[in-house]
Coordinates of C-alpha atoms in Angstrom, one line a residue:
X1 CA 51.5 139.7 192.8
X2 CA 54.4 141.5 191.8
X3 CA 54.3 142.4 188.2
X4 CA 57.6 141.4 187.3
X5 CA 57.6 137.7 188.5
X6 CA 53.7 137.6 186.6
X7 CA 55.2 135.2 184.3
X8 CA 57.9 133.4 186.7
X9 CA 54.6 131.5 189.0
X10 CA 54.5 128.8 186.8
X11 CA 58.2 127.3 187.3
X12 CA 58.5 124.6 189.8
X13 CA 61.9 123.5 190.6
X14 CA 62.9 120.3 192.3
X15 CA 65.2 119.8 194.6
X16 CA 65.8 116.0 194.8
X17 CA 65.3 116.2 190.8
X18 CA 68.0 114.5 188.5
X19 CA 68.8 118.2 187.3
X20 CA 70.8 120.3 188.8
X21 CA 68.6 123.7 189.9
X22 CA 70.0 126.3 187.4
X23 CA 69.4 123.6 184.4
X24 CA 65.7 123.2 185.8
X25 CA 65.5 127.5 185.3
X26 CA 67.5 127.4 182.4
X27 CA 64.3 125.0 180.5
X28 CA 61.6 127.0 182.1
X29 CA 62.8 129.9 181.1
X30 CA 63.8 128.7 177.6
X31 CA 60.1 127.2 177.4
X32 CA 58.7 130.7 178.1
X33 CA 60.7 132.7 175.6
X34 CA 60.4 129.6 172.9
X35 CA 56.3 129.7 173.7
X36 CA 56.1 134.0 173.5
X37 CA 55.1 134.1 176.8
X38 CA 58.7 136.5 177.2
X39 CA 59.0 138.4 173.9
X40 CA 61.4 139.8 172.4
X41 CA 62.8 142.7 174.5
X42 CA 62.0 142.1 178.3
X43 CA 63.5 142.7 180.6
X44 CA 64.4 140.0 183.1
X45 CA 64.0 140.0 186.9
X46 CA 67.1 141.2 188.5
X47 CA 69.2 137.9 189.9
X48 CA 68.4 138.6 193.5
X49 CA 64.9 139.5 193.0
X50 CA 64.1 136.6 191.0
X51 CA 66.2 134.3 193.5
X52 CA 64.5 135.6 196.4
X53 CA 61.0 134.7 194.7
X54 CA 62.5 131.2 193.6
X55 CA 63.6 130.5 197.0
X56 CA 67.0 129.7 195.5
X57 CA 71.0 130.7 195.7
X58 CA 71.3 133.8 193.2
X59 CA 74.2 131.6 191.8
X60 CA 71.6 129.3 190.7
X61 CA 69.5 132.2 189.0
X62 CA 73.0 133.9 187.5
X63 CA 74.0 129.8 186.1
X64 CA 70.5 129.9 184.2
X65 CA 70.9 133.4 182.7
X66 CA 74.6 132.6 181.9
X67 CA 73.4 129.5 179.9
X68 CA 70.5 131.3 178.2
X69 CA 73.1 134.3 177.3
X70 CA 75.8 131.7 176.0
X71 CA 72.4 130.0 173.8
X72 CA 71.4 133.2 172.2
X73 CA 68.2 133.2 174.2
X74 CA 69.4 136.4 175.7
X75 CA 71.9 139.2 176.1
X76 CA 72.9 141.5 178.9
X77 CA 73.8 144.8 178.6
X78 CA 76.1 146.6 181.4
X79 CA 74.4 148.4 184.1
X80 CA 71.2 147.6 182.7
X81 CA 70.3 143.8 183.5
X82 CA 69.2 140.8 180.8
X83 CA 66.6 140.7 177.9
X84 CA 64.7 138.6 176.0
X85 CA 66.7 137.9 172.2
X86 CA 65.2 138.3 169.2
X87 CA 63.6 135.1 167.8
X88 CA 62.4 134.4 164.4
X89 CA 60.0 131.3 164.8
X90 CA 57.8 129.5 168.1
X91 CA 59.9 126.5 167.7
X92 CA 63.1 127.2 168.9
X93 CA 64.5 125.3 166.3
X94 CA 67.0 128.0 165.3
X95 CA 68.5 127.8 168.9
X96 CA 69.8 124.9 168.2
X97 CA 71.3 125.9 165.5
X98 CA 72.7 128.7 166.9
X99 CA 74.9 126.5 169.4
X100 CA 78.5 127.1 168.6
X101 CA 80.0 124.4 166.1
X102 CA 82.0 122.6 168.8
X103 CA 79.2 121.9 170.8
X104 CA 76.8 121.0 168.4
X105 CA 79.6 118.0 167.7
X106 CA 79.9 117.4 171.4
X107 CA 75.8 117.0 171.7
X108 CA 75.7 114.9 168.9
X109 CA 78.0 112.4 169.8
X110 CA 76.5 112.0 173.1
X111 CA 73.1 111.8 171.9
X112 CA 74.1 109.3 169.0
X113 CA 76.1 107.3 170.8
X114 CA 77.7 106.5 167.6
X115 CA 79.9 103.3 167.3
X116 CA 83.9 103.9 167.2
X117 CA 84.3 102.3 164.1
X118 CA 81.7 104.8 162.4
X119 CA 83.4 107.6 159.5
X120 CA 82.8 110.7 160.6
X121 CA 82.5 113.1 158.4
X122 CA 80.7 115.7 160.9
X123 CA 84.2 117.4 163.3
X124 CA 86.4 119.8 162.0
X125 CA 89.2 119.1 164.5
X126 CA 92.2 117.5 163.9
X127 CA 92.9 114.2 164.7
X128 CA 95.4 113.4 167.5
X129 CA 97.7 112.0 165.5
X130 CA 98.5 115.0 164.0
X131 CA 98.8 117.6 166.8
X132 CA 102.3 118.4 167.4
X133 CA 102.8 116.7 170.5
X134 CA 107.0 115.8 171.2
X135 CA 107.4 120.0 169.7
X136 CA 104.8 120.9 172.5
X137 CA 106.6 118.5 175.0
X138 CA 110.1 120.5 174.8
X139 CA 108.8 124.0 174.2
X140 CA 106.8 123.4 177.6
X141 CA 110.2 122.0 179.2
X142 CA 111.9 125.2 178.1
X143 CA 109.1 127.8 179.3
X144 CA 109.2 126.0 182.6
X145 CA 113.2 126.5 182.6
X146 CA 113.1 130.2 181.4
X147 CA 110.1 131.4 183.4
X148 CA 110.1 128.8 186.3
X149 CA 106.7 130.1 188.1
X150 CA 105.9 133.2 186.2
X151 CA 104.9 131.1 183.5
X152 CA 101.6 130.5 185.4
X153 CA 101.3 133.7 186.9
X154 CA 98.0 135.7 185.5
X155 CA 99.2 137.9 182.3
X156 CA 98.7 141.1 181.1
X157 CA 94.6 141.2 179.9
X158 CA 95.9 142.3 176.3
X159 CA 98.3 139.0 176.3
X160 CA 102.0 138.0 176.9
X161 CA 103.6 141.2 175.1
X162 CA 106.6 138.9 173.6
X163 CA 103.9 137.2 171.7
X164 CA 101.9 139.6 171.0
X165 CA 105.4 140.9 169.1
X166 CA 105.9 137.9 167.4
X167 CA 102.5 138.0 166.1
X168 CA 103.0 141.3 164.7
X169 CA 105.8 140.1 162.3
X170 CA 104.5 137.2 162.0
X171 CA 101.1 139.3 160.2
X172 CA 103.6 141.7 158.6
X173 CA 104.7 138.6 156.3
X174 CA 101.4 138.2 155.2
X175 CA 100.7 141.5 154.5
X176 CA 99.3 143.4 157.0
X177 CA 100.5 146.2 158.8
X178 CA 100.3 145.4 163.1
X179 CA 101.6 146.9 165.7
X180 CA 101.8 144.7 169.0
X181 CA 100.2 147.6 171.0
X182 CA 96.8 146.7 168.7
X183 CA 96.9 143.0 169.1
X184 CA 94.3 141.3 171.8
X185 CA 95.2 137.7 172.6
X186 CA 92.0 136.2 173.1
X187 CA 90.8 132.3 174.4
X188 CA 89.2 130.9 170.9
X189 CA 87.4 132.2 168.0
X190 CA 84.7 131.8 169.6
X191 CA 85.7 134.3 172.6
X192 CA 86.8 137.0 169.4
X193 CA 83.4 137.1 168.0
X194 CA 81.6 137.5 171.5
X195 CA 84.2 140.2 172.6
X196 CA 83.3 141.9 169.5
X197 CA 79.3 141.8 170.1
X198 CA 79.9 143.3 173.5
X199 CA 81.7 146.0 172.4
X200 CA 80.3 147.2 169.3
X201 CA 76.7 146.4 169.7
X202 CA 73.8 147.0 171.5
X203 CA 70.2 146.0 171.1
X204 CA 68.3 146.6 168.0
X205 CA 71.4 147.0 165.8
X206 CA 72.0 145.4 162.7
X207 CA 74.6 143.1 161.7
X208 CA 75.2 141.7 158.3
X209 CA 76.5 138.2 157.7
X210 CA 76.9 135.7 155.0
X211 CA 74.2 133.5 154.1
X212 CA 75.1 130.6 155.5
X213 CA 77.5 131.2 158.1
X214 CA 79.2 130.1 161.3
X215 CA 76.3 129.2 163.8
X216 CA 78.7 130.4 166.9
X217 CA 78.8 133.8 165.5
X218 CA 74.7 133.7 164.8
X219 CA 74.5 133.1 169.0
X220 CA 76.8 135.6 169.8
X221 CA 75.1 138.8 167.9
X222 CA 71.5 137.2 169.1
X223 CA 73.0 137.5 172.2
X224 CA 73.1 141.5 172.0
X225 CA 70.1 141.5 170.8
X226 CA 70.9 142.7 167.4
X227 CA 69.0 142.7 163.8
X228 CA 71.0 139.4 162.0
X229 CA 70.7 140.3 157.9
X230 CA 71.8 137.7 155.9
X231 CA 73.6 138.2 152.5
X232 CA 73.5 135.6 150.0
X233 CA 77.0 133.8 149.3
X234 CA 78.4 133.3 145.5
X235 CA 80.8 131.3 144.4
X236 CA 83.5 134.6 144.9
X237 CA 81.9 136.2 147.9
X238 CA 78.8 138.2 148.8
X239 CA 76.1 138.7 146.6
X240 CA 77.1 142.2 146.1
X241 CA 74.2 143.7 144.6
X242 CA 72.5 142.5 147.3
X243 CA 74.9 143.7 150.0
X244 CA 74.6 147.3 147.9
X245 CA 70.6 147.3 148.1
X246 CA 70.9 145.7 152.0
X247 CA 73.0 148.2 153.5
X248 CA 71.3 151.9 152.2
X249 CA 68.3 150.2 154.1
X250 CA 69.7 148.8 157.4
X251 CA 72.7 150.9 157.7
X252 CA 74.5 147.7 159.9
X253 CA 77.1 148.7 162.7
X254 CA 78.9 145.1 162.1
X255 CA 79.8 143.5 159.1
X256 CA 81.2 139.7 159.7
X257 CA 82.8 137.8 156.8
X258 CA 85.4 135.0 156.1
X259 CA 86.7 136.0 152.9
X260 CA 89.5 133.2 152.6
X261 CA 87.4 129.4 152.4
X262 CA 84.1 130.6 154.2
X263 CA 82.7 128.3 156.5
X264 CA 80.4 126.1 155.4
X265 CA 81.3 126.5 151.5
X266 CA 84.9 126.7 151.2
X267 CA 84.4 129.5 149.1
X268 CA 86.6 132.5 148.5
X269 CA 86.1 136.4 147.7
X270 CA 87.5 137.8 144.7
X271 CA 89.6 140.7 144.5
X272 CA 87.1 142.9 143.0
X273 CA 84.6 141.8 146.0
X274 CA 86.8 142.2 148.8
X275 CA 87.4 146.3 147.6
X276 CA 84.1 146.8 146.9
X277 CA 83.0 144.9 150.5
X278 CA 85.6 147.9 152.0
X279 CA 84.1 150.5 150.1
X280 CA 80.5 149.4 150.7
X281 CA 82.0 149.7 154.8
X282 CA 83.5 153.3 154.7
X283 CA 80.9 154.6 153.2
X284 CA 78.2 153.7 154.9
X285 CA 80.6 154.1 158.4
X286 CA 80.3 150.0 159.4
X287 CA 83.0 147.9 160.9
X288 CA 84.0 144.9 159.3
X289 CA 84.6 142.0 161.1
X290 CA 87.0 139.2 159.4
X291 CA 87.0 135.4 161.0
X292 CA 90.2 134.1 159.4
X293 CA 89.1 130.5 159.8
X294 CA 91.8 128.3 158.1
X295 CA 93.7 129.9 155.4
X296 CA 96.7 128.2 156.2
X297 CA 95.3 125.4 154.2
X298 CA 94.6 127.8 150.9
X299 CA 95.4 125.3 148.0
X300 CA 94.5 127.8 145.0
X301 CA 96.7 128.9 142.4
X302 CA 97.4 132.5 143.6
X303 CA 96.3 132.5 147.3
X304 CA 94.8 136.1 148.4
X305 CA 96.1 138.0 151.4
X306 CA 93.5 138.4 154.2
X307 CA 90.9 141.5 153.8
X308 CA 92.8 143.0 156.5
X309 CA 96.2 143.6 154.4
X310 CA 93.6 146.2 152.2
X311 CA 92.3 148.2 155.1
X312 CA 93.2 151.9 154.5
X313 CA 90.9 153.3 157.1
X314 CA 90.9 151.2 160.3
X315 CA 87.7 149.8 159.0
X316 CA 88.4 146.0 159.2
X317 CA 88.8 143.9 162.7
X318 CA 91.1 141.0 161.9
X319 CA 90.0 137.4 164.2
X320 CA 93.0 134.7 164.2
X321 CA 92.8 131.3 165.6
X322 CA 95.5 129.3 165.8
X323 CA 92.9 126.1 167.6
X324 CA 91.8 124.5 164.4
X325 CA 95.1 123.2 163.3
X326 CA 97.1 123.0 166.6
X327 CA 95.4 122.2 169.6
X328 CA 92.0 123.3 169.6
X329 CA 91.6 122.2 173.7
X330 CA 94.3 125.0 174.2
X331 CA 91.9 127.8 173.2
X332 CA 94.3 130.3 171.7
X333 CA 93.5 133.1 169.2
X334 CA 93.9 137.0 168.6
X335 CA 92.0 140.2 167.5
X336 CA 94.1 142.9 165.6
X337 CA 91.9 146.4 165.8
X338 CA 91.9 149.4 164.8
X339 CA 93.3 151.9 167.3
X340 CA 90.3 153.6 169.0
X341 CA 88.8 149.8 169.8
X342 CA 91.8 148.5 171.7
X343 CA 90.8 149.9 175.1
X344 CA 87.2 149.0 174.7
X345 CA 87.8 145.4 173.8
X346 CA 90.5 144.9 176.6
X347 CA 88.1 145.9 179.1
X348 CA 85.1 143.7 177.9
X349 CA 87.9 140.8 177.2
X350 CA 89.0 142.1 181.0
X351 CA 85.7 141.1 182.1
X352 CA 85.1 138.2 180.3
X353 CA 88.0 135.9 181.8
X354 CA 90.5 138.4 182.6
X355 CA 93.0 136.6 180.4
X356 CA 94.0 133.8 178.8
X357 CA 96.4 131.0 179.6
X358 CA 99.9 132.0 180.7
X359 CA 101.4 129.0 180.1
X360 CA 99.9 128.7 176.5
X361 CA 100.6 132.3 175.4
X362 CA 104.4 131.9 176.2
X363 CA 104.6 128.4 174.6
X364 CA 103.0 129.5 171.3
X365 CA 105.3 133.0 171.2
X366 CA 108.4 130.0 171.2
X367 CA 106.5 128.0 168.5
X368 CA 106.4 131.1 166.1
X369 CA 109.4 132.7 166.9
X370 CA 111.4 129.3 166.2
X371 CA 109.3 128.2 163.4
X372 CA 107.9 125.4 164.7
X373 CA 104.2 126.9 163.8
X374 CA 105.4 127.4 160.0
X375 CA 106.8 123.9 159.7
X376 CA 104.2 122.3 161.2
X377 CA 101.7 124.1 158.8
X378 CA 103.8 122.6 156.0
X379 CA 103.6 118.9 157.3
X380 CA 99.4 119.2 157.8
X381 CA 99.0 121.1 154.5
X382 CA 100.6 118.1 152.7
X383 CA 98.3 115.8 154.8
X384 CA 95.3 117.7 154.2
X385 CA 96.0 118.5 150.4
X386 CA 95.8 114.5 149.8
X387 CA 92.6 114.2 151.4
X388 CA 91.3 117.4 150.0
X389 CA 91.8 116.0 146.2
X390 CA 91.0 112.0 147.3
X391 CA 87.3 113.8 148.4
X392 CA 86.4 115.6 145.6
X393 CA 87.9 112.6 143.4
X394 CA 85.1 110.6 145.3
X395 CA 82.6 113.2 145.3
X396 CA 82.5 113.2 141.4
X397 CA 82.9 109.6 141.2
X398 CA 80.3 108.2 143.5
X399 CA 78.1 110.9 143.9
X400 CA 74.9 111.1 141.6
X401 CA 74.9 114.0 139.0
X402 CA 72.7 116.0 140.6
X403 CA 74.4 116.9 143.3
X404 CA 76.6 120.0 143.1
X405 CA 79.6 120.8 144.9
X406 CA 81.4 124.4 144.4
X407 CA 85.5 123.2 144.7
X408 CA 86.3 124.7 147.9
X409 CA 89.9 127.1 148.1
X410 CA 91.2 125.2 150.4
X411 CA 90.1 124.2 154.3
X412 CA 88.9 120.7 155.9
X413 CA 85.4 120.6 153.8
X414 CA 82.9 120.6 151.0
X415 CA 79.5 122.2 150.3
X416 CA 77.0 120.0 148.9
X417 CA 73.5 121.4 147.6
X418 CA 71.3 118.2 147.1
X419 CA 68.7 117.5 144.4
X420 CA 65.5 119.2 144.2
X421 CA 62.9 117.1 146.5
X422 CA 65.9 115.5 148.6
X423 CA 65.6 116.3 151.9
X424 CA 69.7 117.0 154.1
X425 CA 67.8 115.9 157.2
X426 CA 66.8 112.6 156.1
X427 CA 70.1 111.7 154.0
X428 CA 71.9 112.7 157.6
X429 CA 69.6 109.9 159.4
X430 CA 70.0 107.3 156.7
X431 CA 74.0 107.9 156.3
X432 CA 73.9 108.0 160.5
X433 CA 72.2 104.4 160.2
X434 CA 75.2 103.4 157.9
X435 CA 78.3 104.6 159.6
X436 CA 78.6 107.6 158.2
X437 CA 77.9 110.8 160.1
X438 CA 77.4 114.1 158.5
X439 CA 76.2 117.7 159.3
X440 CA 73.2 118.9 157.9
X441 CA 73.2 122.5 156.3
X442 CA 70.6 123.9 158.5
X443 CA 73.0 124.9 161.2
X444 CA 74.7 127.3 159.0
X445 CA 71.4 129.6 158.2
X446 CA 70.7 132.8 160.4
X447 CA 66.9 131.5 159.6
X448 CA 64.7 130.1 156.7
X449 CA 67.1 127.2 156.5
X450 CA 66.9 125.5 153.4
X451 CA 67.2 121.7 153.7
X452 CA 69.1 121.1 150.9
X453 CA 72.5 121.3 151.7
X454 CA 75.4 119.0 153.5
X455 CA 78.9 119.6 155.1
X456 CA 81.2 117.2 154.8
X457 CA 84.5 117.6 156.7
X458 CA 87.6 115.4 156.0
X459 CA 89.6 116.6 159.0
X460 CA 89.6 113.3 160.4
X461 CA 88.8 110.8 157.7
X462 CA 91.7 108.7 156.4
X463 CA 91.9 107.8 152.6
X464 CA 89.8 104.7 152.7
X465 CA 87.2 106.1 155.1
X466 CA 86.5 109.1 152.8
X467 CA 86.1 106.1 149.4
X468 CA 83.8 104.4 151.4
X469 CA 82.1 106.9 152.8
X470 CA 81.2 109.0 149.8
X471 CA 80.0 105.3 148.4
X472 CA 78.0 105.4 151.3
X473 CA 76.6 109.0 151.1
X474 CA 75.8 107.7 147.0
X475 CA 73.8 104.9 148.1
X476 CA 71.9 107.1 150.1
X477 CA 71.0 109.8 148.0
X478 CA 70.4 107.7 145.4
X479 CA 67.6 105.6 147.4
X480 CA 66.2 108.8 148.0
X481 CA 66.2 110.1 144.5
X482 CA 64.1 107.0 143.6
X483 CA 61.3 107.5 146.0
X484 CA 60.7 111.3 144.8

């Protein structure tokens, strides 16, 4: 028997199964990573070879590997094939954390099968009553006018140049210097922090994020195969002392932070942190990579300019999505780099889908360039700012003692940390079995993932949902408290 399928003799796939064939690979394989059977570091059968030995189309061999790559379970690297991902545990418990945030909403709801009627506290997309629909409507009439076919004709890789213009300026008002030459328009957040990966790291290498942090960008450096450290988050950014001891040790090649309202906590770096975070950077020759989630919805007394408006030294790669508060189905975000990455992320975005929406990118370049964009970020920051103070109102009102919530900056949610003994998982059951669904903490932590904390989002709640729901939530903890 050939050495490299040793391990491939147990899977058995079914052809009249309910499954299509690549999902049937995708959960053997999965099983023999998860069990340690395939550690951390081999290197997978080439697609032809191991279709040849499953008896199967190599598209159903590349489907599996795709979906184990997209996971975390495993990363590619050019010229060179697929390998196992590092994993911390034998449970594969942290996979599932590591899903990207808007599937971990779409598996839920399926799973739940959650009645319509029920608060949900859990999305962090907006509503459809407030996506900007009639302004949409004509600016789509007038691209079609202007642009008659072009407008679906396959753009440049690097993105509608107009746009990527507009976006310039449109940066240059909040402080940061861009030049449309450096900007990469890109399909989602999500795509921004998997471009990134690709280009900047290989296996082995370290990357430094907070502690917690986005689970779509924990998949997307497991993917490459690199070292995840964690820093611990404060209520003003990074544990710095931390970050200091961290980085003389693991000398990281990626640093990836949301200084304005971090996702989970809402929390925001200080002034002091962000120039010391810089320093920290050039020093020790790491790029920095800033996820500007949601600023837009800043609701602090002297909001801070992004981390990129202090870069000196090329040093800071600046991720913009314009999804979250306009229409997250349209996929539509940007990278601004430093000059010497521009080519290398254009040919791994080149690769990834070539580019993204035509049609989309010449709409939105309209929407800034008229000021549609600012004024509709006006009309949802008023919307939002209602909810964001009826939440915390409730939060201190119905919510035992005990439980502590940081006041976010600004954004769509809050950061609870439960009482000692009270278990997230559980309260998320009990609320589920009340109407009420929430996300549990867990998801947020590279690994060791405390259950302790809660996320509760408000970006679709109305004003009575989030009284009663927080009464809810109260009841629940409370029952809890009382059997500790």
């Amino acid at each position: 028997m050939n050495q490299d399928f040793f391990n491939f003799v147990s899977i058995q796939l079914q052809r009249d199964a309910k499954d299509a064939l690549y999902v049937q690979l995708y959960s053997a394989l999965q099983e023999l990573i998860v069990s340690g059977q395939l550690t951390c570091g081999y290197l997978l059968p080439p697609v032809r070879k191991l279709a040849a030995f499953l008896q199967v189309n190599p598209g159903t061999v590349a489907g599996a590997y795709k979906l184990l790559e997209q996971n975390g379970y495993i990363f590619s690297r050019a010229g060179s094939g697929s390998y196992v991902a590092e994993i911390t545990g034998s449970t594969g418990e942290e996979y599932i954390a590591a899903v990207p945030e808007p599937e971990i909403e779409t598996f839920t709801r399926i799973e739940r099968a959650l009645p319509d009627n029920c608060i949900d506290f859990s999305t962090v997309m907006p509503p459809p009553d407030l996506l900007p629909i009639d302004d949409f409507k004509n600016i789509i009439i007038e691209v079609l006018d202007r642009d008659k076919g072009n407008a679906f004709s396959y753009q440049d890789s690097q993105g509608f140049k107009p746009l990527r213009e507009a976006i310039s300026s449109y940066l240059k008002e909040q402080g940061i210097k861009a030049q449309a030459d450096n900007v990469q328009i890109i399909s989602g957040a999500q795509q921004g922090i998997d471009i990134i990966a690709k280009a900047l790291l290989n296996f082995g290498d370290y990357v430094f994020t907070e502690n917690p942090t986005y689970p779509g960008a924990i998949a997307a450096f497991r993917s490459r195969g690199a070292k995840i450290v964690e820093i611990n988050m404060e209520s003003d950014g990074m544990d710095i002392q931390e970050l200091e001891t961290k980085i003389r040790s693991f000398r990281p090649k990626l640093i990836y932070v949301m200084a304005n309202i971090q996702n989970p906590t809402g929390y925001s770096y200080s002034l002091a942190k962000r120039n010391r975070l810089i320093g920290l950077a050039r020093r020790y020759h790491a790029m920095i990579l800033e996820d500007d989630y949601i600023s837009e919805l800043d609701v602090s007394d002297m909001p801070l300019v992004p981390l990129k408006a202090l870069d000196r030294d090329q040093r800071v790669i600046y991720l913009k999505s314009f999804s979250k508060i306009f229409m997250p189905g349209l996929r539509l975000a940007f990278l601004l780099m430093p000059p010497q990455l521009v080519s290398k992320v254009l040919t791994v975005k080149h690769h990834s889908d070539i580019s993204t929406s035509g049609l989309t990118q010449r709409a939105f370049d309209l929407y800034l360039r008229k000021g549609i964009w600012q004024k509709h970020i006006a009309a949802v920051r008023r919307i939002y700012l209602e909810r964001y103070q009826i939440i915390l109102a409730a939060i201190g009102q119905f919510l035992p003692p005990a439980v502590i919530c940081h006041r976010p900056m600004g954004g769509l949610t809050c950061w609870l940390m439960l009482p000692a003994g009270v278990s997230a998982t559980k309260v998320v059951q009990e609320a589920e079995k009340a109407g009420v669904l929430l996300t549990p903490g867990t998801a947020f932590f590279p690994r060791q993932a405390p259950d302790k904390y809660l996320r509760l989002s408000f970006a679709v709640t109305c004003s009575e949902e989030i009284l009663q729901g927080v009464k809810v939530l109260g009841r629940v903890i409370e029952a809890e408290l009382g059997e500790i």
